[in-house]
Tab-separated table of C-alpha atoms in Angstrom:
chain	number	residue	atom	x	y	z
V	91	MET	CA	0.980	18.904	-31.566
V	92	LYS	CA	-0.229	21.813	-29.476
V	93	THR	CA	1.594	22.512	-26.301
V	94	ARG	CA	-0.446	22.877	-23.058
V	95	GLU	CA	0.229	23.656	-19.504
V	96	TYR	CA	-0.531	21.121	-16.800
V	97	GLU	CA	-0.602	20.663	-13.158
V	98	ALA	CA	0.141	17.438	-11.786
V	99	MET	CA	-0.050	15.822	-8.252
V	100	PHE	CA	1.712	12.476	-7.674
V	101	LEU	CA	1.356	10.610	-4.373
V	102	LEU	CA	4.771	8.923	-3.817
V	103	ASP	CA	5.730	6.062	-1.619
V	104	ASN	CA	6.216	7.354	1.709
V	105	ALA	CA	8.936	5.013	2.905
V	106	ALA	CA	11.002	5.678	-0.474
V	107	ALA	CA	10.349	9.471	-0.213
V	108	VAL	CA	11.584	9.657	3.387
V	109	ALA	CA	14.726	7.507	2.679
V	110	ASP	CA	15.732	9.327	-0.557
V	111	TRP	CA	13.541	12.314	-1.612
V	112	ASP	CA	15.698	13.448	-4.437
V	113	GLY	CA	15.697	10.027	-5.837
V	114	THR	CA	12.091	9.480	-5.631
V	115	SER	CA	10.940	12.774	-7.034
V	116	GLY	CA	13.729	12.192	-9.660
V	117	ILE	CA	11.577	9.218	-11.009
V	118	VAL	CA	8.581	11.651	-11.705
V	119	ASP	CA	10.890	14.200	-13.265
V	120	GLN	CA	12.639	11.793	-15.322
V	121	LEU	CA	9.129	10.300	-16.580
V	122	LEU	CA	7.933	13.826	-17.379
V	123	THR	CA	11.365	14.826	-19.343
V	124	LYS	CA	11.447	11.450	-21.183
V	125	TYR	CA	8.445	12.532	-23.180
V	126	GLY	CA	9.708	16.018	-23.716
V	127	ALA	CA	7.775	17.937	-21.098
V	128	GLU	CA	9.267	20.979	-19.559
V	129	ILE	CA	9.004	21.248	-15.835
V	130	VAL	CA	8.151	24.852	-14.905
V	131	HIS	CA	7.621	24.512	-11.092
V	132	LYS	CA	7.826	21.604	-8.677
V	133	GLU	CA	7.604	21.345	-4.863
V	134	LYS	CA	6.942	18.755	-2.116
V	135	TRP	CA	3.391	19.731	-1.204
V	136	ASP	CA	2.775	17.659	1.988
V	137	GLU	CA	3.344	14.247	3.681
V	138	ARG	CA	0.188	13.016	5.168
V	139	LYS	CA	-2.070	10.222	6.126
V	140	LEU	CA	-4.308	8.998	3.424
V	141	ALA	CA	-7.947	9.267	3.877
V	142	TYR	CA	-8.477	5.645	2.757
V	143	GLU	CA	-5.834	2.958	2.202
V	144	ILE	CA	-4.416	2.752	-1.417
V	145	ARG	CA	-2.773	-0.712	-2.283
V	146	GLY	CA	-1.512	-1.073	1.297
V	147	HIS	CA	-0.159	2.446	1.496
V	148	LYS	CA	-1.553	4.431	4.419
V	149	ARG	CA	0.695	7.422	4.335
V	150	ALA	CA	1.936	9.240	1.162
V	151	THR	CA	4.147	12.100	0.113
V	152	TYR	CA	2.374	14.532	-2.271
V	153	TYR	CA	4.582	16.006	-5.190
V	154	LEU	CA	3.161	18.964	-7.043
V	155	VAL	CA	4.598	19.577	-10.582
V	156	TYR	CA	3.767	22.265	-13.144
V	157	PHE	CA	4.917	21.553	-16.612
V	158	LYS	CA	4.432	22.457	-20.185
V	159	ALA	CA	3.957	19.551	-22.837
V	160	ALA	CA	2.448	18.439	-26.048
V	161	SER	CA	-1.212	17.177	-25.592
V	162	ASP	CA	-0.511	13.672	-26.090
V	163	VAL	CA	2.247	13.539	-23.270
V	164	ALA	CA	-0.490	13.374	-20.284
V	165	ALA	CA	-1.752	9.909	-21.327
V	166	LYS	CA	1.748	8.476	-21.928
V	167	VAL	CA	2.937	9.824	-18.351
V	168	THR	CA	-0.130	8.254	-16.897
V	169	ALA	CA	0.462	4.744	-18.475
V	170	ASP	CA	3.982	4.769	-17.433
V	171	ALA	CA	3.418	5.983	-13.898
V	172	SER	CA	0.801	3.188	-13.425
V	173	LEU	CA	3.685	0.569	-14.004
V	174	ASN	CA	5.806	2.301	-11.199
V	175	ASP	CA	5.594	1.088	-7.666
V	176	LYS	CA	6.764	4.294	-6.187
V	177	ILE	CA	4.081	6.217	-7.640
V	178	VAL	CA	0.968	5.540	-5.795
V	179	ARG	CA	-1.479	7.561	-7.538
V	180	MET	CA	-1.354	10.606	-9.896
V	181	LEU	CA	-3.787	13.299	-11.222
V	182	ILE	CA	-2.906	15.586	-14.186
V	183	LEU	CA	-4.984	18.591	-14.955
V	184	THR	CA	-4.800	21.047	-17.835
V	185	LEU	CA	-4.550	24.890	-16.804
V	186	ASP	CA	-6.770	27.334	-18.347
V	187	GLU	CA	-4.287	30.231	-17.470
V	188	PRO	CA	-0.532	30.560	-17.513
V	189	ILE	CA	1.276	28.726	-14.865
V	190	ALA	CA	2.998	31.782	-13.475
V	191	ASP	CA	-0.403	33.612	-13.093
V	192	HIS	CA	-1.882	30.476	-11.574
V	193	ILE	CA	0.821	30.038	-8.932
V	194	LYS	CA	0.659	33.778	-8.154
V	195	LYS	CA	-3.054	33.979	-7.886
V	196	ARG	CA	-3.203	30.985	-5.481
V	197	ALA	CA	-0.537	32.535	-3.319
V	198	GLU	CA	-2.504	35.781	-3.062
V	199	GLU	CA	-5.796	33.893	-2.571
V	200	ARG	CA	-4.067	32.054	0.391
V	201	GLU	CA	-2.729	35.071	1.967
V	202	ARG	CA	-6.076	37.040	1.626
V	203	LEU	CA	-7.992	34.209	3.072
V	204	ALA	CA	-5.393	33.926	6.136
V	205	GLU	CA	-5.603	37.640	6.618
V	206	GLU	CA	-9.450	37.490	6.477
V	207	SER	CA	-9.700	34.707	9.179
V	208	ARG	CA	-6.948	36.485	11.262
V	209	LYS	CA	-9.245	39.551	11.227
V	210	ALA	CA	-12.385	37.668	12.004
V	211	SER	CA	-10.726	36.076	15.054
V	212	LEU	CA	-9.594	39.377	16.148
V	213	ALA	CA	-13.072	40.918	15.724
V	214	ALA	CA	-14.436	37.998	17.758
V	215	GLY	CA	-12.013	39.117	20.459
V	216	TRP	CA	-9.484	36.373	20.014
V	217	GLY	CA	-5.861	37.249	19.855
V	218	ALA	CA	-3.192	35.376	17.949
V	219	ASP	CA	-2.188	33.539	21.172
V	220	ASP	CA	-5.704	33.257	22.703
V	221	ARG	CA	-6.773	30.258	20.865
V	222	PRO	CA	-8.302	27.592	23.314
V	223	ARG	CA	-5.856	24.840	24.066
V	224	ARG	CA	-5.277	22.128	26.613
V	225	ARG	CA	-3.071	23.375	29.373
V	226	ARG	CA	-0.072	21.163	30.039
V	227	ASP	CA	0.348	19.870	33.456
V	228	ASP	CA	3.843	21.167	33.698
V	229	GLU	CA	2.713	24.727	32.410
V	230	GLU	CA	3.265	27.465	34.967
V	231	GLY	CA	1.215	30.283	35.780
V	232	GLY	CA	-1.857	28.397	36.624
V	233	GLU	CA	-3.606	29.228	39.980
V	234	VAL	CA	-3.098	26.485	42.506
V	235	PHE	CA	-6.119	25.923	44.816
V	236	GLU	CA	-5.539	24.300	48.217
V	237	VAL	CA	-8.108	21.790	48.898
V	238	PRO	CA	-9.326	22.339	52.434
V	239	ASP	CA	-9.198	19.376	54.784
V	240	VAL	CA	-12.764	17.896	55.080
V	241	PRO	CA	-13.498	16.960	58.602
V	242	GLU	CA	-14.410	13.352	59.074
V	243	LEU	CA	-18.042	12.738	59.837
V	244	ALA	CA	-18.682	11.151	63.163
V	245	GLU	CA	-20.095	7.810	62.866
V	246	GLU	CA	-23.572	7.626	63.898
V	247	THR	CA	-24.399	5.200	66.606
Y	222	MET	CA	-68.061	9.182	24.302
Y	223	PRO	CA	-64.590	9.884	23.087
Y	224	ARG	CA	-62.454	11.921	25.391
Y	225	ASN	CA	-60.257	13.820	22.863
Y	226	THR	CA	-62.504	15.072	19.964
Y	227	LYS	CA	-59.717	17.440	18.682
Y	228	PRO	CA	-57.378	16.294	15.928
Y	229	PRO	CA	-53.678	15.878	16.957
Y	230	LYS	CA	-51.803	19.113	16.323
Y	231	LYS	CA	-49.418	18.853	13.366
Y	232	LYS	CA	-46.065	20.006	13.937
Y	233	LYS	CA	-45.136	23.013	11.775
Y	234	LYS	CA	-42.034	22.673	9.947
Y	235	LEU	CA	-39.886	25.637	10.178
Y	236	LYS	CA	-38.689	26.943	6.590
Y	237	LYS	CA	-35.005	27.771	6.672
Y	238	VAL	CA	-34.565	30.926	4.849
Y	239	VAL	CA	-31.288	31.143	2.930
Y	240	GLU	CA	-30.124	34.620	3.416
Y	241	LYS	CA	-29.154	36.651	0.372
Y	242	GLY	CA	-25.509	36.816	-0.508
Y	243	LYS	CA	-24.869	33.976	1.955
Y	244	CYS	CA	-22.412	32.200	-0.557
Y	245	ARG	CA	-19.246	31.924	1.254
Y	246	PHE	CA	-17.132	31.960	-1.981
Y	247	THR	CA	-19.100	34.901	-3.489
Y	248	LYS	CA	-18.315	36.831	-0.249
Y	249	ALA	CA	-14.737	35.962	-0.283
Y	250	ARG	CA	-14.421	36.774	-4.093
Y	251	VAL	CA	-13.086	33.423	-4.726
Y	252	GLU	CA	-12.361	32.834	-8.556
Y	253	ALA	CA	-11.683	29.005	-8.320
Y	254	ILE	CA	-12.095	26.378	-5.697
Y	255	ASP	CA	-8.932	24.572	-5.317
Y	256	TYR	CA	-8.826	20.542	-4.656
Y	257	LYS	CA	-5.653	21.157	-2.524
Y	258	ASP	CA	-7.631	23.565	0.066
Y	259	VAL	CA	-8.852	20.457	2.091
Y	260	ALA	CA	-9.802	22.739	5.065
Y	261	THR	CA	-12.541	24.554	2.961
Y	262	LEU	CA	-13.610	21.462	1.355
Y	263	GLN	CA	-14.038	19.754	4.594
Y	264	LYS	CA	-16.476	22.481	5.877
Y	265	MET	CA	-18.755	21.568	2.741
Y	266	VAL	CA	-19.075	17.948	3.308
Y	267	SER	CA	-20.938	15.878	6.200
Y	268	ALA	CA	-19.284	13.889	8.612
Y	269	GLN	CA	-20.098	10.968	6.348
Y	270	GLY	CA	-18.165	12.562	3.536
Y	271	LYS	CA	-21.138	13.568	1.445
Y	272	LEU	CA	-21.405	16.977	-0.095
Y	273	TYR	CA	-23.770	19.335	1.424
Y	274	GLY	CA	-26.561	20.743	-0.844
Y	275	ARG	CA	-26.842	24.369	-1.958
Y	276	LYS	CA	-30.016	24.828	0.118
Y	277	ARG	CA	-28.154	23.953	3.342
Y	278	THR	CA	-24.980	25.930	2.522
Y	279	GLY	CA	-26.343	28.835	0.352
Y	280	THR	CA	-23.736	28.278	-2.166
Y	281	MET	CA	-24.320	29.682	-5.654
Y	282	ALA	CA	-24.915	27.228	-8.400
Y	283	HIS	CA	-21.680	28.327	-10.172
Y	284	PHE	CA	-19.579	27.584	-7.198
Y	285	GLN	CA	-21.503	24.441	-6.308
Y	286	ARG	CA	-20.539	23.017	-9.618
Y	287	LYS	CA	-16.683	23.929	-9.130
Y	288	LEU	CA	-17.011	22.607	-5.338
Y	289	GLN	CA	-18.360	19.321	-6.818
Y	290	ALA	CA	-15.345	18.887	-9.043
Y	291	ALA	CA	-12.930	19.815	-6.369
Y	292	VAL	CA	-14.324	17.396	-3.919
Y	293	LYS	CA	-14.192	14.545	-6.440
Y	294	ARG	CA	-10.485	15.355	-7.261
Y	295	ALA	CA	-9.720	15.401	-3.455
Y	296	ARG	CA	-11.344	12.039	-3.024
Y	297	PHE	CA	-9.378	10.606	-5.856
Y	298	LEU	CA	-6.185	11.755	-4.226
Y	299	ALA	CA	-7.183	10.574	-0.900
Y	300	LEU	CA	-7.486	13.953	0.682
Y	301	LEU	CA	-11.007	13.419	1.442
Y	302	PRO	CA	-12.716	10.160	2.025
Y	303	PHE	CA	-15.419	8.708	-0.274
Y	304	VAL	CA	-17.254	7.363	2.740
Y	305	ALA	CA	-16.199	8.258	6.407
Y	306	ARG	CA	-17.020	5.610	8.792
């Protein structure tokens, strides 16, 4: 069977992930290695609120895994993952380029875009700390204006 | 005798001209559109969650197809809503 390179994103039960991250992510690792997949890179991508509720879950922890496996493994992993309560949802994608190149390119692109946006904000006259934000009440440095006493109007008779 | 003999004026529709080289992905020399890049994807969908057309955003056909796939993946992983209220 031909070996391919994959990118997989798992949405893990947030309560379980917060309580025991190693144990919860270990479920996914175990699932992949069970069918002979070789995990190349794994990372906790994010913990965020879901755009819509999935089976009663409002939040989830996103777990990103890059792995090498035979072409029939993806289907088996998907079938097994659907039986596990800790895995809310998952998506496996085949990669056209080698994993190392893919990760490197993405990192470079992210840096370049961040640099471009920084330059654009500088060109527009915004400094790094000049972004508009709400002033806190307890913040110092704000000008204090004294409100002059308004003379009371004499009642007209 | 009718007071107003002139036919009512039709409002002229202003045609939006898409600037040449307006595609943001071509300008940024992007190779692929990532479904994990939620900030970029969110700029390309309406408040309702629908993908904007090419005529509105000026995106090249090649990138519009990539964008469509990326938005669908992001929706499946609950990074973007299917329908926002």
